[in-house]
Short mmCIF file of C-alpha atoms in Angstrom, two decimals:
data_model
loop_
_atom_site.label_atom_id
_atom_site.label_comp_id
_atom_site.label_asym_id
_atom_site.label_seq_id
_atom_site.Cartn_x
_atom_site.Cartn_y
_atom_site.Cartn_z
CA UNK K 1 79.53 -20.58 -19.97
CA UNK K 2 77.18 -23.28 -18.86
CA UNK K 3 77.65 -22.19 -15.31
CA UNK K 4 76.90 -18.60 -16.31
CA UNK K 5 73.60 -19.49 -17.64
CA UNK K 6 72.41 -21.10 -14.68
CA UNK K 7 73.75 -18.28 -12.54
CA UNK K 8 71.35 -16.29 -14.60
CA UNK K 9 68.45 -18.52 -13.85
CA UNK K 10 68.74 -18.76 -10.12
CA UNK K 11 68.97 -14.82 -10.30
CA UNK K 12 66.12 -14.75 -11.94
CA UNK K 13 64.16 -17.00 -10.04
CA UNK K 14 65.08 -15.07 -7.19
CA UNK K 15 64.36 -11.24 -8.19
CA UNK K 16 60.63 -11.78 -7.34
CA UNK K 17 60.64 -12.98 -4.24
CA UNK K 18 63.79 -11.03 -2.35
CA UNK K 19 61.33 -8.65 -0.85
CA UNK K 20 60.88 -9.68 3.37
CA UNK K 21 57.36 -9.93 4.78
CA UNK K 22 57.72 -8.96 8.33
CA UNK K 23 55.96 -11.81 10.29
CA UNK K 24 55.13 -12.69 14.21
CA UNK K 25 57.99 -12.63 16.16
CA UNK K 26 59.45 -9.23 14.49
CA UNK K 27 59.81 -5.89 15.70
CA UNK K 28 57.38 -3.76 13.68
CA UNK K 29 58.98 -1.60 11.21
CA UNK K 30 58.35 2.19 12.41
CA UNK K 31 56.72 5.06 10.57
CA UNK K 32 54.86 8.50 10.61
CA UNK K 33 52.33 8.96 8.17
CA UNK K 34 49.68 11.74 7.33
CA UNK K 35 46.67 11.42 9.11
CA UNK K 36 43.61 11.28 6.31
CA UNK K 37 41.18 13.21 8.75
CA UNK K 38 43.23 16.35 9.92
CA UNK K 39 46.47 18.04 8.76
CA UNK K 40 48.36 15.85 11.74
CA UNK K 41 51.28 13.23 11.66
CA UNK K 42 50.51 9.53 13.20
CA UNK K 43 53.98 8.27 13.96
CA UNK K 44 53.57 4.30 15.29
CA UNK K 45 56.11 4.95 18.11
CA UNK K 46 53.88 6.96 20.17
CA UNK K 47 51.41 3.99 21.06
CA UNK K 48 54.32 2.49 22.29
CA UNK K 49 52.96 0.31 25.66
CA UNK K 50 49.77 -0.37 23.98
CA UNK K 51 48.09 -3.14 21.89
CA UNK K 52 48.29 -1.91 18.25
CA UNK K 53 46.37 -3.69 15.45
CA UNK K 54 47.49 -2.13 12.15
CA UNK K 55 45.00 -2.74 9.75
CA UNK K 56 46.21 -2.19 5.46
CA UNK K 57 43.38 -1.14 3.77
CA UNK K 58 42.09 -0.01 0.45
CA UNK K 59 38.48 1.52 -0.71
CA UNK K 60 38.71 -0.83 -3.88
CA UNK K 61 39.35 -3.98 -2.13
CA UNK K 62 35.97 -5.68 -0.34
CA UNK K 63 36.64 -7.40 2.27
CA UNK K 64 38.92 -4.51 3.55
CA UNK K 65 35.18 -2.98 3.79
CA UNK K 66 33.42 -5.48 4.97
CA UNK K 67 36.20 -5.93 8.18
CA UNK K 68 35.87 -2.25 8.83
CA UNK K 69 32.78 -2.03 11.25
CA UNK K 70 34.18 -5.09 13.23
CA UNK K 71 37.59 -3.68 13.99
CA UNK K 72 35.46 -0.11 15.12
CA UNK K 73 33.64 -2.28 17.53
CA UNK K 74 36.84 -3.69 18.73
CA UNK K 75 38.50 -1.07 18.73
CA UNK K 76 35.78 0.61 20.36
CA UNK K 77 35.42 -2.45 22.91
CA UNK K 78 39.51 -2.20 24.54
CA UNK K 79 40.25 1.55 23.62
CA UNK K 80 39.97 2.25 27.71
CA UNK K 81 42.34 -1.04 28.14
CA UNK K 82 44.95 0.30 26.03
CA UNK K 83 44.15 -0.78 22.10
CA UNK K 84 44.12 0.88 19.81
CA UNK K 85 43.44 0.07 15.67
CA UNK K 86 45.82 1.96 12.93
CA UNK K 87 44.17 1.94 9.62
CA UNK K 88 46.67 2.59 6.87
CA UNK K 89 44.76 3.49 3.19
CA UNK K 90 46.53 2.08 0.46
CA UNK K 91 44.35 3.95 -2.39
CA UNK K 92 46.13 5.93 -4.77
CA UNK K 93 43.97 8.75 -4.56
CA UNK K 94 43.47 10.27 -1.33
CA UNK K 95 39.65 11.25 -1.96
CA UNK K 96 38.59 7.33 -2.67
CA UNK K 97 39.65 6.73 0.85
CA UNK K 98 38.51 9.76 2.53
CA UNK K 99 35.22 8.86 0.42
CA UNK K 100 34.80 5.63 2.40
CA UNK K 101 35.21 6.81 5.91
CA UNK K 102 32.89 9.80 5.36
CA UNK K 103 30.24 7.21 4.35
CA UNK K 104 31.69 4.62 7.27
CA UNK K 105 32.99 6.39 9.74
CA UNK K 106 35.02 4.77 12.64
CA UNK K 107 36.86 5.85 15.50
CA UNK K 108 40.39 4.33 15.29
CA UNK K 109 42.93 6.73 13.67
CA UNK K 110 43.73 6.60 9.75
CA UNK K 111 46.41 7.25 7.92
CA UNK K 112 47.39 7.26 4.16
CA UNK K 113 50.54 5.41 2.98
CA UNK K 114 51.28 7.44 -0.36
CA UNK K 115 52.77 5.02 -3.39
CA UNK K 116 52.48 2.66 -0.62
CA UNK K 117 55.66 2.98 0.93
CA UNK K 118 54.65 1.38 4.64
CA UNK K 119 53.39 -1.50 2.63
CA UNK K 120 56.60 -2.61 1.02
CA UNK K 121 58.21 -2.10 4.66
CA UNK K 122 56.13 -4.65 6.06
CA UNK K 123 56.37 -6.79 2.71
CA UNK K 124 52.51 -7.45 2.32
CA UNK K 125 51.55 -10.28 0.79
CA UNK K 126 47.76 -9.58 0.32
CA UNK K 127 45.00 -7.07 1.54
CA UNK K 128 44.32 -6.74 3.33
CA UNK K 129 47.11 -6.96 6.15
CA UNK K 130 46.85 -6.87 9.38
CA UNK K 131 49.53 -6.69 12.44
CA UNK K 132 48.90 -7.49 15.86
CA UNK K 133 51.53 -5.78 18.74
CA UNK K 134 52.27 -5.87 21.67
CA UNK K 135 53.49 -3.42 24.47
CA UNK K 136 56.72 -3.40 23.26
CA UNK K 137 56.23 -3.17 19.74
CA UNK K 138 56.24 -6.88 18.45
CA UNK K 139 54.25 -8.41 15.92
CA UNK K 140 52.64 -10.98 17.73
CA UNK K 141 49.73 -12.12 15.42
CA UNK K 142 49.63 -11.41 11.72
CA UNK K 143 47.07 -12.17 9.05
CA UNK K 144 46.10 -11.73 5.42
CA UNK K 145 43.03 -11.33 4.22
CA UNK K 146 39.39 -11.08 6.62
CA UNK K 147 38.27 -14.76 7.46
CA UNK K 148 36.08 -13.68 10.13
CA UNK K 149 33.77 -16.54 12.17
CA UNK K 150 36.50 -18.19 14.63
CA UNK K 151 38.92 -16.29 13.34
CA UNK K 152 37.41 -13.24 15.25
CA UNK K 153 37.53 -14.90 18.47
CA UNK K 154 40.91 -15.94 18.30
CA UNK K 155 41.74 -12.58 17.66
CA UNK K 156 39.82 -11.04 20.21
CA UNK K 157 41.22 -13.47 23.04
CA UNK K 158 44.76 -12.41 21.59
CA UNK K 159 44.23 -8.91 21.86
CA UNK K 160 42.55 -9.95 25.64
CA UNK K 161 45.69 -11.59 26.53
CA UNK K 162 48.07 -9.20 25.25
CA UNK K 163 46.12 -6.26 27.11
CA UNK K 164 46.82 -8.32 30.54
CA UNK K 165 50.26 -8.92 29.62
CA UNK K 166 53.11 -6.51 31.14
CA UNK R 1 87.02 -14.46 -22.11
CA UNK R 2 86.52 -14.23 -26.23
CA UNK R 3 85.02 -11.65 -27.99
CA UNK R 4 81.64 -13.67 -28.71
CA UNK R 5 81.45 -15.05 -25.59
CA UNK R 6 81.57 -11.40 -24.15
CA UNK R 7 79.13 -9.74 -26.39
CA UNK R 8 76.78 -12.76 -25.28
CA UNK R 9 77.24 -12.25 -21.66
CA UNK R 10 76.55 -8.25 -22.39
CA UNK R 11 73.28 -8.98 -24.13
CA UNK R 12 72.30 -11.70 -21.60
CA UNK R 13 73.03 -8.91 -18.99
CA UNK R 14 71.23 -6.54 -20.64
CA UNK R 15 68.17 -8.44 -21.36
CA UNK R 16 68.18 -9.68 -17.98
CA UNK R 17 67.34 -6.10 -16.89
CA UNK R 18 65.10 -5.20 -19.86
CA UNK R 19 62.43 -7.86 -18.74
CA UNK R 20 59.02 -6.35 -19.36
CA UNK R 21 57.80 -8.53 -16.85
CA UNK R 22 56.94 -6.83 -13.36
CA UNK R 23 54.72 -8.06 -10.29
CA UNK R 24 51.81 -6.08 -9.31
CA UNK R 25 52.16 -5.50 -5.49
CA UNK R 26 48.72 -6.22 -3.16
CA UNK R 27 48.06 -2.53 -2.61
CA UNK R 28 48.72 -1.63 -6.42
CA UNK R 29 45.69 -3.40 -7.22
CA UNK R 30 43.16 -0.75 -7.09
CA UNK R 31 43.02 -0.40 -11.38
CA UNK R 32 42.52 -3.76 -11.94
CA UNK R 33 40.03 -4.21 -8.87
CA UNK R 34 37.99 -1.54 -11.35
CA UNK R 35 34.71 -3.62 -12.52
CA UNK R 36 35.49 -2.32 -16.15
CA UNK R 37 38.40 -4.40 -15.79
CA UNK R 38 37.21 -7.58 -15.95
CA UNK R 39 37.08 -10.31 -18.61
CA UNK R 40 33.67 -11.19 -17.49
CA UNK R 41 32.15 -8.17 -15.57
CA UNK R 42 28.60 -9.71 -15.75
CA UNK R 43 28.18 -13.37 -14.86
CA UNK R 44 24.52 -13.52 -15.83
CA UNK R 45 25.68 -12.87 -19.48
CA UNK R 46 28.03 -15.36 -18.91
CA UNK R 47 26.15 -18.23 -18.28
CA UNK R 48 24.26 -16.70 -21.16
CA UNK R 49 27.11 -16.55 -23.49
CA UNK R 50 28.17 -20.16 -22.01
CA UNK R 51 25.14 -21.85 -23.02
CA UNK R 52 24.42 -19.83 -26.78
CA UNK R 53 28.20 -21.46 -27.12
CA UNK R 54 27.28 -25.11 -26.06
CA UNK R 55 24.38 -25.24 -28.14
CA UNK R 56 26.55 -23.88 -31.28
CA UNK R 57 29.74 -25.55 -30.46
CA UNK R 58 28.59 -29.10 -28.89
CA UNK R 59 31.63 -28.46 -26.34
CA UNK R 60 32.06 -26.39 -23.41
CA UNK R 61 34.71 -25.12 -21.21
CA UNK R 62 38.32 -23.65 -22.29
CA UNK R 63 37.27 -19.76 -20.07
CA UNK R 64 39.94 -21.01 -17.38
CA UNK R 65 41.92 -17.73 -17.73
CA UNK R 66 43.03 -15.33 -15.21
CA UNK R 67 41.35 -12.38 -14.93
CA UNK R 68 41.73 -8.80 -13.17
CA UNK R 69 40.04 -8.07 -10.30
CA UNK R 70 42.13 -7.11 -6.82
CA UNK R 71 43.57 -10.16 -5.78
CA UNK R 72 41.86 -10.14 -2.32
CA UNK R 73 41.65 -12.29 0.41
#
């Protein structure tokens, strides 16, 4: 009996933390998701040979907002070299979202992850998330949360040296 | 195994998978990111509220609870 009781506690020590938080290193889980500015599918394959950044975002959470205009500019910066930002809303309601980016507008593509079923896939551990890639698909920088200051640097030479990689 | 002994692993079981506990993942955060939400949704009237009780009281402290609020980075 005694051991039956502590098979029950490990078990449930366990149950909240089984999920997998996909990390530098792995292949980035795939998907196709609405677009949340036209009727169109975004499907994460097709950028296949570029730099991808996928960015997690929400309308409710602030620094989410506050990174928004800096991953425009780089996006905006290396979209000619090959990269390319992914911005996948997490909001429940579609409108909050679309809301934002009528107000902000950017130029990287956005998507909407309904009840959030990307996020789980990638096992986020905060917003936001972000996922660098490279050419072939790998997550070679991730991040939680928007530190910004040297932070932005490092990213920018990583997306630099990714771009001249084959 | 005895009678008792399996009724008790049944209701341990059972209970195990009745737990009202349940995280809150990151990007489920967006009702408790709400400002109406918070325990303390005005921090002016807090430092009001701090003091009135200080003065009152002659102790301070004991607000060290969590909150809402989105759990952002």
């Amino acid at each position: 009996m005694k051991k039956f009781f502590v098979l029950i506690f490990i078990l449930s020590c366990w149950l909240p933390v089984a999920g997998h938080t996909a990390w530098q290193g792995d292949a980035a889980p795939q998907f196709t998701l609405p677009s949340t500015t036209d009727k169109s599918t975004i499907t994460l394959q097709s950028f296949k040979g570029q730099v991808v950044l996928i960015d997690f975002w929400a309308s409710w959470c602030p620094p989410c907002r506050r990174s928004f205009p800096i991953l425009d500019s780089l996006h905006k910066k290396y979209n000619s070299q090959g990269f390319v930002v992914i911005g996948v809303n997490e909001d429940n309601n579609i409108n909050s979202g679309k809301e934002f980016t009528t107000n902000n507008p950017v130029h990287f593509p956005l998507v909407w992850d309904k009840k959030g079923k990307v996020a789980r896939l990638y096992g986020l551990r905060g917003m936001p998330s972000s996922f660098l890639l490279d050419k072939q698909g790998v997550i070679s920088y991730a991040w939680v949360g928007f530190p910004g200051g040297n932070h932005l640097k490092e990213l920018e030479n990583k997306i630099k040296v990714l771009l001249e990689a084959e | 195994m005895e009678f008792p002994r399996l009724m008790t692993f049944f209701a341990l079981t059972v209970l195990l998978f009745c737990s009202g506990c349940t995280m809150v993942e990151p990007w489920e955060r967006d009702y408790l990111a709400r400002e109406d939400m918070a325990f303390e949704p005005d921090p002016l009237e807090t430092i009001s509220n701090d003091q009135v009780y200080t003065s009152k009281e002659a102790a301070a402290g004991g607000r060290a609870v969590g909150g809402g609020g989105c759990g952002c980075n």
